[in-house]
Amino acid sequence: MKVVAFNGSARKDGNTAILINNVLKELEKEGIATELVQLAGKKIRGCVACMKCWENKDQRCSVTNDFINSCIEKMIEADGIILGSPTYFANISTEMKALIDRAGMTSIANDRMLKRKVGAAVVAVRRGGSIHAFNSMNHFFFIGEMIVPGSIYWNMGIGEDKGDVEEDQEGLDTMKVLGENMAWLLKKIHGQSNG
Ligand SMILES: Cc1cc2nc3c(=O)[nH]c(=O)nc-3n(C[C@H](O)[C@H](O)[C@H](O)COP(=O)(O)O)c2cc1C
């Protein structure tokens, strides 16, 4: 089994990456393979609304000259998908929105090709707006017929400068339990015994 995670921050290896890695650590303890894809610095644009994905139905976005199709391929191959974003103006980053719009529309156009995969959203925040960002990412999972595990709080960690979230123990605990619950759910879905 494999989980692929996307860090939508414009800042590589920052707070969002730290939070995601804390979830991935728990998944790996349970024998689940993981991959972190960081969108920072990658060539990415938003949906152009050409609707060609509905004509082509080839599990690809019709805009082929940027990074998004490689992300979509990784989503198709994975059993679980984590979307992580910093809070930018009380919402997700531009990069994460582009990924959601294009992977989401491609999925819906292809008979909801991501359905019944396990999905989870993770947010880094300095102070306010993280719930909105969290909800924005969850919309991707729910309309795509994906299955979303919970944790002991909404999946967020508090911090501003790189590394600050390491001081947010409740945030780190939330990531740990999220990873445990995601692993539990994946094993149930794939018929492996667990507690
Ligand atoms: C353009 C921009 C907008 C931001 N907007 C918010 C915001 O609305 N609320 C907030 O609490 N923090 C805001 N922040 C702070 C980041 O969410 C915070 O520093 C976060 O930890 C960054 O995560 P990263 O290290 O993964 O990039 C903003 C940062 C940037 C660069």
Tab-separated table of C-alpha atoms and ligand atoms in Angstrom:
chain	number	residue	atom	x	y	z
A	1	MET	CA	0.000	0.000	0.000
A	2	LYS	CA	1.111	3.536	-0.648
A	3	VAL	CA	0.183	7.043	0.434
A	4	VAL	CA	1.260	10.061	-1.588
A	5	ALA	CA	1.310	13.492	0.051
A	6	PHE	CA	1.352	16.888	-1.663
A	7	ASN	CA	2.772	19.928	0.097
A	8	GLY	CA	1.136	22.985	-1.455
A	9	SER	CA	3.343	25.486	0.325
A	10	ALA	CA	5.409	27.908	-1.721
A	11	ARG	CA	8.084	27.280	0.946
A	12	LYS	CA	9.799	23.896	0.674
A	13	ASP	CA	10.405	21.913	3.869
A	14	GLY	CA	8.457	24.377	6.041
A	15	ASN	CA	5.719	23.873	8.596
A	16	THR	CA	3.317	22.111	6.233
A	17	ALA	CA	6.044	19.642	5.263
A	18	ILE	CA	6.838	18.991	8.933
A	19	LEU	CA	3.183	18.287	9.714
A	20	ILE	CA	2.811	15.997	6.711
A	21	ASN	CA	6.000	14.123	7.617
A	22	ASN	CA	4.616	13.454	11.091
A	23	VAL	CA	1.618	11.737	9.477
A	24	LEU	CA	3.836	9.815	7.044
A	25	LYS	CA	6.021	8.588	9.918
A	26	GLU	CA	3.048	6.792	11.470
A	27	LEU	CA	2.029	5.282	8.147
A	28	GLU	CA	5.542	3.956	7.608
A	29	LYS	CA	5.540	2.392	11.089
A	30	GLU	CA	2.539	0.406	9.864
A	31	GLY	CA	4.392	-0.772	6.768
A	32	ILE	CA	2.729	1.620	4.345
A	33	ALA	CA	4.985	3.187	1.711
A	34	THR	CA	4.919	6.972	1.455
A	35	GLU	CA	6.039	9.745	-0.857
A	36	LEU	CA	6.094	13.496	-0.288
A	37	VAL	CA	5.734	15.715	-3.350
A	38	GLN	CA	6.499	19.397	-2.737
A	39	LEU	CA	4.875	21.825	-5.130
A	40	ALA	CA	7.187	24.719	-4.234
A	41	GLY	CA	9.033	26.041	-7.282
A	42	LYS	CA	7.242	23.717	-9.707
A	43	LYS	CA	5.634	24.964	-12.882
A	44	ILE	CA	1.905	24.824	-12.141
A	45	ARG	CA	-1.083	26.743	-13.452
A	46	GLY	CA	-4.788	26.653	-12.691
A	47	CYS	CA	-7.587	24.965	-14.629
A	48	VAL	CA	-8.200	26.572	-18.038
A	49	ALA	CA	-11.801	25.251	-18.147
A	50	CYS	CA	-11.306	23.659	-21.579
A	51	MET	CA	-13.365	20.665	-20.398
A	52	LYS	CA	-11.295	18.413	-22.672
A	53	CYS	CA	-10.919	15.958	-19.803
A	54	TRP	CA	-14.621	15.164	-20.352
A	55	GLU	CA	-13.973	14.403	-24.051
A	56	ASN	CA	-10.668	12.600	-23.729
A	57	LYS	CA	-11.434	10.573	-20.602
A	58	ASP	CA	-7.804	9.439	-20.484
A	59	GLN	CA	-7.200	10.092	-16.774
A	60	ARG	CA	-5.047	13.083	-17.664
A	61	CYS	CA	-5.477	16.819	-17.565
A	62	SER	CA	-5.460	18.165	-21.116
A	63	VAL	CA	-2.964	20.872	-20.154
A	64	THR	CA	0.177	18.803	-20.444
A	65	ASN	CA	3.009	21.335	-20.219
A	66	ASP	CA	3.337	21.577	-16.455
A	67	PHE	CA	3.732	19.491	-13.298
A	68	ILE	CA	0.094	18.586	-12.631
A	69	ASN	CA	-0.212	15.384	-14.687
A	70	SER	CA	2.678	13.810	-12.814
A	71	CYS	CA	0.759	14.559	-9.596
A	72	ILE	CA	-2.412	13.018	-11.039
A	73	GLU	CA	-0.470	9.885	-12.014
A	74	LYS	CA	0.815	9.557	-8.464
A	75	MET	CA	-2.716	9.958	-7.107
A	76	ILE	CA	-4.005	7.189	-9.375
A	77	GLU	CA	-1.238	4.814	-8.246
A	78	ALA	CA	-1.693	5.533	-4.520
A	79	ASP	CA	-4.161	4.031	-2.056
A	80	GLY	CA	-4.203	7.185	0.045
A	81	ILE	CA	-3.736	10.890	-0.697
A	82	ILE	CA	-2.696	13.649	1.714
A	83	LEU	CA	-3.152	17.273	0.721
A	84	GLY	CA	-1.226	19.774	2.844
A	85	SER	CA	-1.311	23.545	2.613
A	86	PRO	CA	-0.254	26.564	4.595
A	87	THR	CA	-3.018	29.054	5.327
A	88	TYR	CA	-2.754	31.934	2.867
A	89	PHE	CA	-5.321	34.697	3.372
A	90	ALA	CA	-7.558	32.292	5.281
A	91	ASN	CA	-7.454	29.725	2.484
A	92	ILE	CA	-5.156	27.277	0.686
A	93	SER	CA	-2.139	28.231	-1.432
A	94	THR	CA	-2.447	28.955	-5.144
A	95	GLU	CA	-0.465	25.813	-5.940
A	96	MET	CA	-2.816	23.603	-3.902
A	97	LYS	CA	-5.884	25.205	-5.514
A	98	ALA	CA	-4.481	24.489	-8.973
A	99	LEU	CA	-3.852	20.850	-8.025
A	100	ILE	CA	-7.357	20.460	-6.588
A	101	ASP	CA	-9.132	22.074	-9.532
A	102	ARG	CA	-7.282	20.094	-12.179
A	103	ALA	CA	-6.961	16.720	-10.452
A	104	GLY	CA	-10.501	17.067	-9.138
A	105	MET	CA	-12.064	17.820	-12.520
A	106	THR	CA	-9.997	15.114	-14.223
A	107	SER	CA	-11.159	12.613	-11.594
A	108	ILE	CA	-14.828	13.516	-11.933
A	109	ALA	CA	-14.584	13.407	-15.745
A	110	ASN	CA	-13.126	9.898	-15.520
A	111	ASP	CA	-15.884	8.201	-13.508
A	112	ARG	CA	-14.428	9.552	-10.243
A	113	MET	CA	-11.223	7.598	-10.724
A	114	LEU	CA	-9.995	8.394	-7.182
A	115	LYS	CA	-13.107	7.061	-5.476
A	116	ARG	CA	-12.694	5.013	-2.309
A	117	LYS	CA	-9.105	6.043	-1.857
A	118	VAL	CA	-8.401	7.382	1.612
A	119	GLY	CA	-7.851	11.149	1.818
A	120	ALA	CA	-6.684	13.546	4.505
A	121	ALA	CA	-5.995	17.277	4.645
A	122	VAL	CA	-3.326	18.992	6.766
A	123	VAL	CA	-2.935	22.746	7.378
A	124	ALA	CA	-0.193	24.974	8.786
A	125	VAL	CA	-1.321	28.314	10.208
A	126	ARG	CA	0.141	31.277	12.027
A	127	ARG	CA	-3.111	32.442	13.623
A	128	GLY	CA	-6.412	32.396	11.687
A	129	GLY	CA	-8.184	30.899	8.673
A	130	SER	CA	-7.019	27.314	8.943
A	131	ILE	CA	-10.507	25.828	9.174
A	132	HIS	CA	-11.411	27.406	5.854
A	133	ALA	CA	-8.238	25.997	4.309
A	134	PHE	CA	-8.967	22.587	5.861
A	135	ASN	CA	-12.490	22.617	4.439
A	136	SER	CA	-11.241	23.656	0.987
A	137	MET	CA	-9.096	20.541	0.776
A	138	ASN	CA	-11.774	18.259	2.219
A	139	HIS	CA	-14.152	19.348	-0.566
A	140	PHE	CA	-11.780	17.601	-3.001
A	141	PHE	CA	-12.065	14.307	-1.129
A	142	PHE	CA	-15.789	14.349	-0.490
A	143	ILE	CA	-16.946	15.169	-4.036
A	144	GLY	CA	-14.536	12.534	-5.335
A	145	GLU	CA	-16.175	9.743	-3.268
A	146	MET	CA	-13.063	9.384	-1.169
A	147	ILE	CA	-13.006	8.229	2.460
A	148	VAL	CA	-11.688	10.600	5.118
A	149	PRO	CA	-10.414	9.558	8.578
A	150	GLY	CA	-10.448	11.920	11.549
A	151	SER	CA	-8.082	12.734	14.376
A	152	ILE	CA	-8.217	14.232	17.870
A	153	TYR	CA	-8.536	17.769	16.501
A	154	TRP	CA	-8.929	19.270	13.032
A	155	ASN	CA	-5.659	18.562	11.230
A	156	MET	CA	-3.699	21.740	11.783
A	157	GLY	CA	-0.454	22.880	13.324
A	158	ILE	CA	0.367	26.362	14.563
A	159	GLY	CA	3.533	28.172	13.517
A	160	GLU	CA	4.844	31.042	11.458
A	161	ASP	CA	8.538	30.657	10.738
A	162	LYS	CA	9.972	27.426	9.358
A	163	GLY	CA	10.009	24.829	12.104
A	164	ASP	CA	7.659	26.641	14.506
A	165	VAL	CA	5.091	23.831	14.361
A	166	GLU	CA	7.587	21.611	16.209
A	167	GLU	CA	6.561	23.637	19.301
A	168	ASP	CA	2.857	22.890	18.837
A	169	GLN	CA	2.551	19.606	20.682
A	170	GLU	CA	-1.207	19.314	20.182
A	171	GLY	CA	-0.714	19.818	16.455
A	172	LEU	CA	1.951	17.096	16.366
A	173	ASP	CA	-0.281	14.760	18.398
A	174	THR	CA	-3.092	15.407	15.924
A	175	MET	CA	-0.793	14.385	13.045
A	176	LYS	CA	0.282	11.221	14.868
A	177	VAL	CA	-3.283	10.076	15.480
A	178	LEU	CA	-4.243	11.019	11.929
A	179	GLY	CA	-1.460	8.767	10.637
A	180	GLU	CA	-2.554	5.936	12.912
A	181	ASN	CA	-6.182	6.263	11.825
A	182	MET	CA	-5.262	6.509	8.169
A	183	ALA	CA	-3.192	3.317	8.451
A	184	TRP	CA	-6.015	1.554	10.321
A	185	LEU	CA	-8.520	2.549	7.656
A	186	LEU	CA	-6.279	1.565	4.749
A	187	LYS	CA	-5.718	-1.857	6.267
A	188	LYS	CA	-9.452	-2.358	6.829
A	189	ILE	CA	-10.222	-1.373	3.244
A	190	HIS	CA	-7.529	-3.660	1.886
A	191	GLY	CA	-8.555	-6.598	4.038
A	192	GLN	CA	-5.492	-6.705	6.265
A	193	SER	CA	-6.017	-7.569	9.920
A	194	ASN	CA	-5.353	-4.934	12.540
A	195	GLY	CA	-6.682	-3.739	15.893
B	1	LIG	C1	0.906	34.925	1.393
B	1	LIG	C2	0.740	34.451	2.818
B	1	LIG	C3	-0.489	34.550	3.409
B	1	LIG	C4	-0.673	34.112	4.727
B	1	LIG	N1	-1.933	34.196	5.281
B	1	LIG	C5	-2.134	33.746	6.529
B	1	LIG	C6	-3.444	33.764	7.107
B	1	LIG	O1	-4.434	34.144	6.499
B	1	LIG	N2	-3.575	33.328	8.379
B	1	LIG	C7	-2.507	32.882	9.117
B	1	LIG	O2	-2.703	32.511	10.265
B	1	LIG	N3	-1.264	32.798	8.584
B	1	LIG	C8	-1.051	33.222	7.309
B	1	LIG	N4	0.185	33.116	6.738
B	1	LIG	C9	1.277	32.449	7.516
B	1	LIG	C10	1.457	30.976	7.124
B	1	LIG	O3	0.216	30.300	7.064
B	1	LIG	C11	2.355	30.273	8.145
B	1	LIG	O4	3.608	30.949	8.235
B	1	LIG	C12	2.578	28.821	7.827
B	1	LIG	O5	3.191	28.190	8.927
B	1	LIG	C13	3.470	28.641	6.593
B	1	LIG	O6	3.632	27.261	6.331
B	1	LIG	P1	4.907	26.744	5.467
B	1	LIG	O7	6.097	26.879	6.377
B	1	LIG	O8	4.578	25.327	5.143
B	1	LIG	O9	4.995	27.596	4.251
B	1	LIG	C14	0.416	33.556	5.458
B	1	LIG	C15	1.671	33.460	4.833
B	1	LIG	C16	1.837	33.905	3.516
B	1	LIG	C17	3.186	33.762	2.844
